[in-house]
Short mmCIF file of C-alpha atoms in Angstrom, two decimals:
data_model
loop_
_atom_site.label_atom_id
_atom_site.label_comp_id
_atom_site.label_asym_id
_atom_site.label_seq_id
_atom_site.Cartn_x
_atom_site.Cartn_y
_atom_site.Cartn_z
CA MET A 1 99.35 53.01 -9.81
CA SER A 2 96.45 55.25 -10.72
CA ASP A 3 94.10 56.32 -7.98
CA ASP A 4 91.64 58.03 -10.33
CA LEU A 5 88.37 56.28 -9.55
CA ASP A 6 85.35 56.54 -11.81
CA ILE A 7 82.35 55.88 -9.57
CA ARG A 8 79.06 55.70 -11.43
CA GLY A 9 75.62 54.23 -11.14
CA GLY A 10 76.46 51.76 -13.90
CA GLY A 11 75.40 51.29 -17.47
CA ALA A 12 75.44 53.74 -20.33
CA VAL A 13 74.05 56.73 -18.44
CA ALA A 14 75.19 56.68 -14.84
CA VAL A 15 72.70 58.73 -12.88
CA ASP A 16 70.20 58.22 -10.09
CA THR A 17 66.91 59.54 -11.50
CA ALA A 18 65.15 59.92 -8.16
CA THR A 19 67.97 62.03 -6.78
CA LEU A 20 68.16 64.05 -9.99
CA ARG A 21 64.45 64.84 -9.97
CA VAL A 22 64.54 65.82 -6.30
CA ALA A 23 67.52 68.08 -7.02
CA ALA A 24 65.73 69.55 -10.06
CA ALA A 25 62.69 70.36 -7.92
CA GLY A 26 64.99 72.00 -5.38
CA PHE A 27 66.58 74.22 -8.03
CA THR A 28 63.14 75.10 -9.41
CA GLY A 29 62.01 76.16 -5.94
CA LEU A 30 65.21 78.13 -5.45
CA ALA A 31 64.68 79.90 -8.78
CA ALA A 32 61.15 80.90 -7.71
CA GLU A 33 62.45 82.31 -4.43
CA LEU A 34 65.22 84.21 -6.21
CA ASP A 35 62.69 85.62 -8.66
CA ASP A 36 60.62 86.94 -5.77
CA ILE A 37 63.71 88.45 -4.16
CA ALA A 38 64.74 90.10 -7.43
CA GLY A 39 61.28 91.65 -7.74
CA PHE A 40 61.41 92.92 -4.17
CA VAL A 41 64.90 94.42 -4.63
CA GLY A 42 63.92 96.06 -7.93
CA SER A 43 60.79 97.55 -6.39
CA ALA A 44 62.75 98.90 -3.44
CA ALA A 45 65.31 100.49 -5.78
CA HIS A 46 62.60 102.26 -7.77
CA ARG A 47 60.90 103.55 -4.63
CA LEU A 48 64.24 104.88 -3.40
CA LEU A 49 64.83 106.71 -6.67
CA ASP A 50 61.29 108.12 -6.70
CA ALA A 51 61.72 109.42 -3.15
CA SER A 52 65.03 111.18 -3.88
CA PRO A 53 66.61 111.72 -7.29
CA ALA A 54 69.87 112.27 -5.43
CA ALA A 55 69.88 108.55 -4.57
CA PHE A 56 70.72 107.62 -8.15
CA GLY A 57 74.08 106.18 -7.12
CA ALA A 58 72.46 103.92 -4.54
CA TRP A 59 69.86 102.89 -7.13
CA LEU A 60 72.66 101.78 -9.48
CA THR A 61 74.20 99.66 -6.75
CA ILE A 62 70.88 98.08 -5.80
CA ASP A 63 69.97 97.44 -9.44
CA ALA A 64 73.32 95.69 -9.97
CA VAL A 65 72.41 93.38 -7.10
CA ARG A 66 69.01 92.77 -8.70
CA ARG A 67 70.62 91.84 -12.02
CA ARG A 68 72.94 89.37 -10.28
CA ILE A 69 69.92 87.77 -8.61
CA VAL A 70 68.17 87.53 -11.98
CA SER A 71 71.27 85.87 -13.43
CA ALA A 72 71.32 83.37 -10.54
CA THR A 73 67.61 82.69 -11.14
CA GLU A 74 68.27 81.87 -14.79
CA ALA A 75 71.18 79.59 -13.81
CA ALA A 76 68.99 77.75 -11.28
CA ASN A 77 66.28 77.21 -13.91
CA GLU A 78 68.86 75.96 -16.42
CA THR A 79 70.30 73.56 -13.85
CA ALA A 80 66.85 72.24 -13.01
CA GLU A 81 66.12 71.69 -16.69
CA ALA A 82 69.46 69.90 -17.20
CA LEU A 83 68.81 67.63 -14.23
CA ARG A 84 65.33 66.75 -15.47
CA GLY A 85 66.77 66.09 -18.93
CA SER A 86 69.41 63.75 -17.54
CA ALA A 87 66.78 61.90 -15.53
CA ALA A 88 64.63 61.52 -18.65
CA VAL A 89 67.57 60.11 -20.64
CA TYR A 90 68.40 57.54 -17.98
CA GLU A 91 64.77 56.52 -17.57
CA ILE A 92 64.50 55.96 -21.32
CA VAL A 93 67.59 53.73 -21.26
CA GLU A 94 66.13 51.69 -18.39
CA LEU A 95 62.71 51.44 -20.00
CA ARG A 96 64.25 50.28 -23.28
CA ALA A 97 66.05 47.51 -21.41
CA GLU A 98 62.80 46.53 -19.69
CA ARG A 99 61.00 46.62 -23.02
CA ALA A 100 63.51 44.25 -24.60
CA ALA A 101 63.02 41.79 -21.74
CA ALA A 102 59.22 42.10 -22.01
CA ALA A 103 59.37 41.55 -25.76
CA ALA A 104 61.52 38.45 -25.31
CA ALA A 105 59.02 37.10 -22.77
CA GLY A 106 56.02 37.97 -24.98
CA ASP A 107 54.51 40.09 -22.19
CA ALA A 108 52.04 42.29 -24.10
CA ALA A 109 50.76 44.05 -20.95
CA ALA A 110 54.27 45.06 -19.94
CA LEU A 111 55.01 46.27 -23.46
CA ALA A 112 51.92 48.50 -23.43
CA ARG A 113 52.81 49.91 -20.01
CA ILE A 114 56.42 50.63 -20.99
CA ASP A 115 55.42 52.22 -24.30
CA ALA A 116 53.02 54.51 -22.45
CA GLN A 117 55.79 55.56 -20.04
CA LEU A 118 58.19 56.21 -22.92
CA ALA A 119 55.57 58.32 -24.67
CA VAL A 120 55.08 60.49 -21.58
CA ILE A 121 58.81 61.07 -21.15
CA THR A 122 59.45 61.91 -24.80
CA ARG A 123 56.43 64.21 -24.88
CA GLU A 124 57.82 66.16 -21.91
CA ASP A 125 61.36 66.16 -23.32
CA PRO A 126 61.42 65.42 -27.08
CA ALA A 127 65.23 65.55 -27.24
CA ALA A 128 65.71 62.95 -24.49
CA ASP A 129 65.13 60.02 -26.83
CA ASP A 130 67.97 61.06 -29.11
CA ARG A 131 70.28 61.76 -26.17
CA ALA A 132 69.54 58.29 -24.77
CA THR A 133 70.44 56.73 -28.11
CA LEU A 134 73.70 58.68 -28.21
CA GLY A 135 74.47 57.74 -24.61
CA VAL A 136 74.04 54.03 -25.29
CA PHE A 137 76.13 54.33 -28.45
CA GLY A 138 78.88 56.17 -26.57
CA HIS A 139 78.89 53.43 -23.92
CA TRP A 140 79.04 50.79 -26.67
CA LEU A 141 81.92 52.61 -28.33
CA SER A 142 84.04 53.55 -25.34
CA TRP A 143 83.94 50.74 -22.77
CA PRO A 144 86.67 48.64 -24.50
CA ASN A 145 89.07 51.61 -24.68
CA GLY A 146 90.96 51.05 -21.42
CA LEU A 147 92.29 47.64 -22.40
CA ALA A 148 92.66 48.48 -26.08
CA LEU A 149 94.87 51.50 -25.42
CA GLN A 150 97.30 49.36 -23.43
CA ALA A 151 97.45 46.59 -26.03
CA PRO A 152 100.30 48.05 -28.15
CA GLY A 153 102.67 48.15 -25.17
CA ALA A 154 102.02 44.50 -24.41
CA VAL A 155 102.09 43.28 -28.00
CA TRP A 156 105.32 45.17 -28.80
CA TRP A 157 107.37 42.64 -26.84
CA LEU A 158 106.02 39.71 -28.85
CA ALA A 159 105.50 41.15 -32.33
CA PRO A 160 107.00 44.65 -32.75
CA GLY A 161 105.77 44.95 -36.32
CA LEU A 162 102.14 44.24 -35.42
CA HIS A 163 101.72 46.62 -32.50
CA SER A 164 99.90 49.14 -34.70
CA LEU A 165 97.08 46.59 -35.10
CA ALA A 166 96.81 45.96 -31.37
CA ILE A 167 94.30 48.70 -30.59
CA PRO A 168 91.73 47.85 -33.29
CA LEU A 169 92.16 44.12 -32.65
CA ALA A 170 91.71 44.43 -28.87
CA TRP A 171 88.72 46.72 -29.36
CA ALA A 172 87.13 44.40 -31.93
CA VAL A 173 87.57 41.30 -29.77
CA GLN A 174 85.88 42.97 -26.82
CA ARG A 175 83.07 44.25 -29.01
CA ALA A 176 82.56 40.74 -30.40
CA ILE A 177 82.10 39.47 -26.84
CA GLY A 178 79.42 42.05 -26.27
CA ALA A 179 77.78 41.39 -29.63
CA VAL A 180 77.05 37.77 -28.76
CA GLY A 181 75.52 38.77 -25.43
CA ALA A 182 78.25 37.21 -23.31
CA GLY A 183 79.12 38.81 -20.00
CA THR A 184 75.68 40.18 -19.13
CA VAL A 185 73.43 37.90 -17.11
CA PRO A 186 69.70 38.76 -17.18
CA SER A 187 67.59 38.63 -14.03
CA SER A 188 65.77 35.54 -15.35
CA ALA A 189 68.97 33.54 -15.97
CA ARG A 190 69.32 30.21 -14.19
CA LEU A 191 72.27 27.83 -14.38
CA SER A 192 71.51 24.68 -16.32
CA GLY A 193 72.71 21.17 -15.59
CA ALA A 194 72.59 18.81 -12.64
CA PRO A 195 74.28 19.55 -9.30
CA ASN A 196 77.89 18.43 -9.04
CA ALA A 197 79.18 16.02 -6.41
CA VAL A 198 81.50 18.00 -4.15
CA VAL A 199 82.96 17.71 -0.68
CA VAL A 200 83.58 20.77 1.50
CA THR A 201 85.67 20.42 4.63
CA PRO A 202 86.33 22.94 7.41
CA VAL A 203 89.99 23.96 7.53
CA ALA A 204 92.09 26.07 9.84
CA GLY A 205 90.89 29.65 9.49
CA HIS A 206 93.01 32.69 8.77
CA GLY A 207 92.46 36.36 9.32
CA PRO A 208 90.21 38.24 11.72
CA THR A 209 87.24 36.73 13.50
CA ALA A 210 85.27 39.98 13.86
CA ALA A 211 83.00 41.52 11.22
CA PRO A 212 84.76 43.50 8.47
CA ALA A 213 85.02 47.23 9.13
CA SER A 214 85.49 48.36 5.53
CA LEU A 215 85.30 47.30 1.91
CA ALA A 216 89.06 46.68 1.81
CA ASP A 217 88.79 44.60 4.99
CA ALA A 218 86.12 42.46 3.31
CA ALA A 219 88.13 42.11 0.07
CA ALA A 220 91.17 40.94 2.04
CA ARG A 221 89.14 38.05 3.48
CA ILE A 222 88.48 36.43 0.10
CA PRO A 223 90.42 33.12 0.26
CA GLY A 224 93.32 32.33 -2.03
CA GLY A 225 96.72 30.71 -1.89
CA GLY A 226 95.90 28.18 0.84
CA ASP A 227 93.51 25.29 1.35
CA ALA A 228 90.43 27.47 1.85
CA ARG A 229 88.14 28.29 -1.05
CA ILE A 230 85.07 29.64 0.74
CA ARG A 231 84.88 31.64 3.95
CA VAL A 232 81.55 31.95 5.78
CA GLU A 233 80.89 34.31 8.67
CA ARG A 234 77.74 33.84 10.72
CA TYR A 235 76.50 36.85 12.69
CA THR A 236 74.08 36.76 15.58
CA MET A 237 72.47 40.19 15.66
CA PRO A 238 71.25 42.04 18.77
CA ASP A 239 67.61 41.22 17.93
CA GLY A 240 68.38 37.50 17.80
CA THR A 241 68.28 37.20 14.02
CA ARG A 242 71.21 35.91 12.03
CA GLN A 243 73.02 37.05 8.92
CA PHE A 244 75.82 35.54 6.87
CA ALA A 245 78.74 36.83 4.84
CA VAL A 246 80.33 34.56 2.24
CA TYR A 247 83.68 35.19 0.57
CA VAL A 248 84.45 33.14 -2.54
CA ALA A 249 87.84 32.62 -4.16
CA GLY A 250 88.75 32.95 -7.81
CA THR A 251 90.28 30.36 -10.12
CA GLN A 252 92.92 28.20 -8.44
CA THR A 253 94.20 26.00 -11.29
CA VAL A 254 94.08 25.66 -15.06
CA ALA A 255 95.07 21.99 -14.93
CA PRO A 256 92.49 19.62 -16.49
CA ASN A 257 90.91 16.63 -14.77
CA SER A 258 91.81 17.72 -11.25
CA THR A 259 89.78 17.44 -8.08
CA GLU A 260 89.89 21.25 -7.73
CA PRO A 261 86.38 22.73 -8.24
CA PHE A 262 87.76 26.25 -8.80
CA ASP A 263 89.33 25.41 -12.15
CA MET A 264 88.96 26.44 -15.78
CA GLU A 265 86.21 23.89 -16.31
CA SER A 266 84.10 25.72 -13.73
CA ASN A 267 85.07 29.07 -15.27
CA ILE A 268 83.81 28.04 -18.69
CA ALA A 269 80.69 26.42 -17.26
CA LEU A 270 79.66 29.53 -15.32
CA TYR A 271 80.43 31.93 -18.16
CA THR A 272 78.29 29.87 -20.53
CA GLY A 273 75.41 29.45 -18.08
CA GLU A 274 76.18 25.95 -16.80
CA ARG A 275 76.20 24.83 -13.19
CA SER A 276 79.74 24.42 -11.86
CA ALA A 277 81.34 22.38 -9.11
CA SER A 278 82.60 25.59 -7.52
CA TYR A 279 79.03 26.97 -7.35
CA ASP A 280 77.81 23.78 -5.68
CA ALA A 281 80.75 23.90 -3.26
CA THR A 282 79.74 27.42 -2.24
CA LEU A 283 76.14 26.33 -1.62
CA ALA A 284 77.41 23.36 0.39
CA ALA A 285 79.66 25.61 2.50
CA LEU A 286 76.78 27.93 3.32
CA THR A 287 74.60 24.96 4.27
CA ARG A 288 77.32 23.52 6.52
CA ALA A 289 77.68 26.93 8.18
CA GLY A 290 73.97 26.86 9.05
CA ALA A 291 72.51 29.13 6.38
CA GLU A 292 68.94 28.28 5.42
CA PRO A 293 66.79 29.44 2.50
CA GLY A 294 65.66 33.01 3.08
CA ASP A 295 68.53 33.94 5.40
CA VAL A 296 70.25 37.27 4.84
CA VAL A 297 73.54 36.86 2.96
CA HIS A 298 76.20 39.40 2.02
CA ALA A 299 78.34 37.99 -0.81
CA PHE A 300 81.89 38.94 -1.81
CA GLY A 301 83.61 37.29 -4.77
CA HIS A 302 86.71 37.72 -6.91
CA SER A 303 86.88 36.61 -10.55
CA GLN A 304 85.27 33.14 -10.74
CA GLY A 305 84.04 33.72 -7.20
CA ALA A 306 82.20 36.80 -8.44
CA MET A 307 80.40 34.73 -11.09
CA ILE A 308 79.40 32.30 -8.34
CA THR A 309 78.06 35.00 -6.05
CA ALA A 310 76.18 36.61 -8.96
CA HIS A 311 74.20 33.41 -9.45
CA LEU A 312 73.91 33.02 -5.69
CA ALA A 313 72.06 36.36 -5.68
CA LEU A 314 69.87 35.38 -8.64
CA GLU A 315 68.92 31.83 -7.73
CA GLY A 316 70.60 30.68 -4.52
CA GLY A 317 67.43 30.91 -2.44
CA TYR A 318 68.89 33.35 0.09
CA ASP A 319 68.04 36.98 0.78
CA THR A 320 71.25 38.24 -0.79
CA GLN A 321 71.19 41.88 0.28
CA THR A 322 74.76 42.72 -0.80
CA LEU A 323 76.78 41.61 -3.81
CA VAL A 324 80.37 42.88 -4.05
CA SER A 325 82.09 41.75 -7.25
CA LEU A 326 85.82 42.22 -7.84
CA GLY A 327 87.11 41.64 -11.37
CA SER A 328 84.02 39.73 -12.43
CA PRO A 329 83.76 38.36 -16.01
CA VAL A 330 79.98 38.92 -15.83
CA GLU A 331 77.47 41.45 -14.56
CA ALA A 332 74.19 40.06 -13.28
CA ASP A 333 70.96 42.03 -13.35
CA VAL A 334 70.18 41.47 -9.69
CA GLY A 335 66.94 42.81 -8.30
CA GLU A 336 66.18 45.91 -6.29
CA GLY A 337 66.66 43.99 -3.05
CA THR A 338 70.39 43.56 -3.66
CA MET A 339 72.93 46.36 -3.38
CA SER A 340 75.38 45.66 -6.22
CA ILE A 341 78.91 47.02 -5.92
CA SER A 342 81.17 46.18 -8.83
CA LEU A 343 84.89 46.91 -8.82
CA ARG A 344 86.46 46.81 -12.28
CA HIS A 345 89.83 47.69 -13.73
CA ALA A 346 89.84 49.14 -17.23
CA ASP A 347 93.06 47.22 -17.96
CA ASP A 348 91.81 43.87 -16.61
CA PRO A 349 91.19 41.38 -19.46
CA VAL A 350 89.00 39.22 -17.23
CA ALA A 351 86.72 42.12 -16.27
CA ALA A 352 86.57 42.98 -19.99
CA LEU A 353 84.69 39.71 -20.52
CA ALA A 354 81.68 41.41 -18.92
CA ALA A 355 81.44 43.46 -22.15
CA GLY A 356 80.89 46.70 -20.30
CA GLY A 357 77.97 45.35 -18.31
CA HIS A 358 74.31 46.16 -18.80
CA ALA A 359 73.20 49.31 -20.59
CA GLY A 360 71.17 50.28 -17.52
CA ALA A 361 72.07 50.15 -13.85
CA VAL A 362 71.48 46.96 -11.88
CA GLY A 363 70.66 46.32 -8.25
CA ALA A 364 69.08 48.38 -5.51
CA PRO A 365 69.13 52.18 -5.53
CA GLY A 366 72.61 53.30 -4.54
CA SER A 367 74.34 50.43 -6.36
CA PHE A 368 77.41 51.49 -8.30
CA VAL A 369 80.37 50.54 -10.44
CA ALA A 370 83.86 51.73 -9.45
CA GLU A 371 86.51 51.57 -12.15
CA ARG A 372 90.13 52.64 -12.51
CA THR A 373 93.26 51.72 -14.41
CA ALA A 374 95.24 49.64 -11.93
CA ASP A 375 98.47 49.23 -13.90
CA PRO A 376 98.74 52.14 -16.35
CA VAL A 377 102.22 51.33 -17.71
CA PRO A 378 101.93 48.55 -20.34
CA GLY A 379 104.62 45.95 -20.85
CA VAL A 380 105.47 42.28 -20.90
CA HIS A 381 104.51 42.01 -17.23
CA ASP A 382 100.87 42.43 -18.31
CA TYR A 383 100.85 38.76 -19.28
CA GLY A 384 100.81 38.02 -15.55
CA LEU A 385 97.49 39.90 -15.32
CA PRO A 386 98.56 42.27 -12.51
CA ALA A 387 95.39 44.32 -12.94
CA HIS A 388 93.27 41.25 -12.20
CA GLY A 389 94.95 40.18 -8.96
CA ILE A 390 93.11 40.34 -5.66
CA ASP A 391 95.78 42.67 -4.25
CA ALA A 392 95.05 45.24 -6.97
CA TYR A 393 91.33 45.02 -6.27
CA THR A 394 91.88 45.30 -2.52
CA GLU A 395 93.75 48.54 -3.21
CA THR A 396 90.78 49.78 -5.25
CA ALA A 397 88.56 48.93 -2.29
CA ARG A 398 90.84 51.03 -0.05
CA LEU A 399 90.47 53.97 -2.42
CA LEU A 400 86.70 53.56 -2.24
CA ASP A 401 86.81 53.48 1.56
CA ALA A 402 88.64 56.83 1.47
CA SER A 403 86.22 58.30 -1.07
CA THR A 404 83.76 61.03 -0.14
CA ASP A 405 81.27 59.83 -2.76
CA ALA A 406 77.79 59.78 -1.24
CA ARG A 407 77.13 56.24 -2.48
CA MET A 408 79.72 54.88 -0.06
CA GLY A 409 77.40 55.88 2.78
CA ALA A 410 75.27 52.75 2.33
CA VAL A 411 78.42 50.59 2.29
CA ARG A 412 79.62 52.09 5.56
CA GLU A 413 76.17 51.55 7.08
CA LEU A 414 76.37 47.88 6.06
CA PHE A 415 79.66 47.34 7.89
CA ASP A 416 78.49 49.35 10.89
CA GLY A 417 75.46 47.07 11.08
CA LEU A 418 77.53 43.90 10.88
CA GLY A 419 79.91 45.33 13.47
CA ALA A 420 77.01 45.48 15.95
CA ALA A 421 76.64 41.67 15.91
CA GLU A 422 76.71 40.10 19.35
CA SER A 423 78.75 37.15 18.11
CA VAL A 424 80.58 36.10 14.94
CA GLU A 425 81.33 32.50 13.96
CA VAL A 426 83.93 32.09 11.19
CA THR A 427 84.54 28.92 9.19
CA GLU A 428 86.71 28.43 6.14
CA TYR A 429 86.18 25.49 3.82
CA SER A 430 88.30 23.59 1.37
CA ALA A 431 86.50 22.10 -1.61
CA GLU A 432 87.01 19.02 -3.74
CA ARG A 433 85.22 17.34 -6.59
CA ALA A 434 83.82 14.03 -5.39
CA GLY A 435 84.16 10.79 -7.32
CA ILE A 436 87.35 11.75 -9.17
CA LEU A 437 90.20 9.35 -8.52
CA GLN A 438 93.78 10.47 -8.84
CA PRO A 439 95.99 8.11 -10.88
CA ALA A 440 97.34 5.38 -8.64
CA PRO A 441 101.13 5.03 -8.39
CA ALA A 442 102.67 2.20 -10.35
CA PRO A 443 102.83 -0.94 -8.17
CA ALA A 444 106.23 -2.14 -7.02
CA PRO A 445 107.39 -5.43 -8.58
CA ALA A 446 106.04 -8.38 -6.62
CA PRO A 447 108.72 -10.47 -4.91
CA ALA A 448 109.22 -13.95 -6.29
CA PRO A 449 107.14 -16.48 -4.32
CA ALA A 450 109.07 -18.74 -2.00
CA PRO A 451 109.02 -22.37 -3.12
CA SER A 452 106.43 -24.39 -1.27
CA PRO A 453 105.52 -28.03 -1.51
CA SER A 454 101.85 -27.13 -1.18
CA PRO A 455 99.83 -24.76 -3.47
CA SER A 456 99.27 -21.13 -2.33
CA PRO A 457 95.75 -20.16 -1.15
CA SER A 458 93.56 -18.48 -3.78
CA ARG A 459 92.95 -14.64 -3.50
CA GLU A 460 90.10 -12.65 -5.17
CA PRO A 461 91.23 -9.44 -6.97
CA LEU A 462 90.42 -6.13 -5.16
CA THR A 463 88.03 -3.95 -7.20
CA LEU A 464 87.65 -0.19 -6.55
CA ASN A 465 84.24 1.17 -7.48
CA PRO A 466 84.70 4.83 -8.44
CA ALA A 467 80.97 5.39 -7.95
CA SER A 468 81.36 4.58 -4.26
CA SER A 469 84.22 6.99 -3.66
CA ASP A 470 83.35 10.25 -1.90
CA GLY A 471 86.46 12.00 -3.18
CA GLY A 472 87.34 13.09 0.33
#
């Protein structure tokens, strides 16, 4: 199992422009200080030589130090320039994405503002525009590679003669998904369709009743395998306010016409922008747990659950401050008030449905994407989707917890804050589609009526009205 994590800001060019520009300014200041020091050292060396020609050897030594300082000054200036160039490239990518959204909305004022910003950046760094184009193209070209490179090993077991076509076919299929715009959810997206009738019921809880202490701890709380589908934790904070954490399961069945909301019907609905029974069940669970519009919510979801929590952040009506997605088939362009943490596996076919995500980063500053190859050895076992399982993603979360990457600091602060809660109430909920009747068992043969000299009393037939059933 590979533990090589690629942690990036997300999108085609994964950098934090604010941090880069601050770092560039720091290197520029350092270069100025070094330049002053080099001048001082050079002047001192010349004065020493003027005072005593016999000090020529010392002058050589001092001048060598001066030349090393000059070299360090040049390196600092080059680093500052590279950092500013990277920031310019990323800002162009972001502004292009904003411009596309403004053009689609017909917002002429926004278009004029964005064009003016682009003009300033390209005037300061004329090469940045071309580098941004190359960066987006490289992202477009390379994101399907992880799954495509493993395709021959999986296909070999089914069709040995066709394995040579596996790489281009897998790459092309993934690119086709991206070409139609599937997998990326814009900030303005809203699920269509009427709410679904669902019933959520508290069930016996499992796992810890304290706040999670780490990302892996949170991932391990996502329900699956039992009756629970949604877990809600309600925190009472020291200042009397309340916050909630919601953990949402992935797909539970592929069987059609079942009462299970977390099925393929909900998968397809969510991926195509339709409201699903599983989404409505999650809203119902939060309501039953006491969450009200505007309350702070931290959302954790796996697979279908990650699609649900993405739309919860976009349109659920809560202050969703954290969105942790594990193996999500989509990436939502959540706003700057939501820290977005996306865990993906390069060899996960379900995560590949996100088509590489947005070209620019999404979420609050400090949001990131963490990706690795979870099951690097291809084979027939890949048909069981081992790279998509919650256990594989929990392991990725453990690797992140152990990482020294600076972006994990905000994640640790989140869990430290939740750990300070004065009380934690935990409820897990099962979910069921309402109004769907299971087929009734075939009736047993009626016994022959006993002979009677008088006629039997008349009985009205019993009629079940499916519209009146609550499905519970």
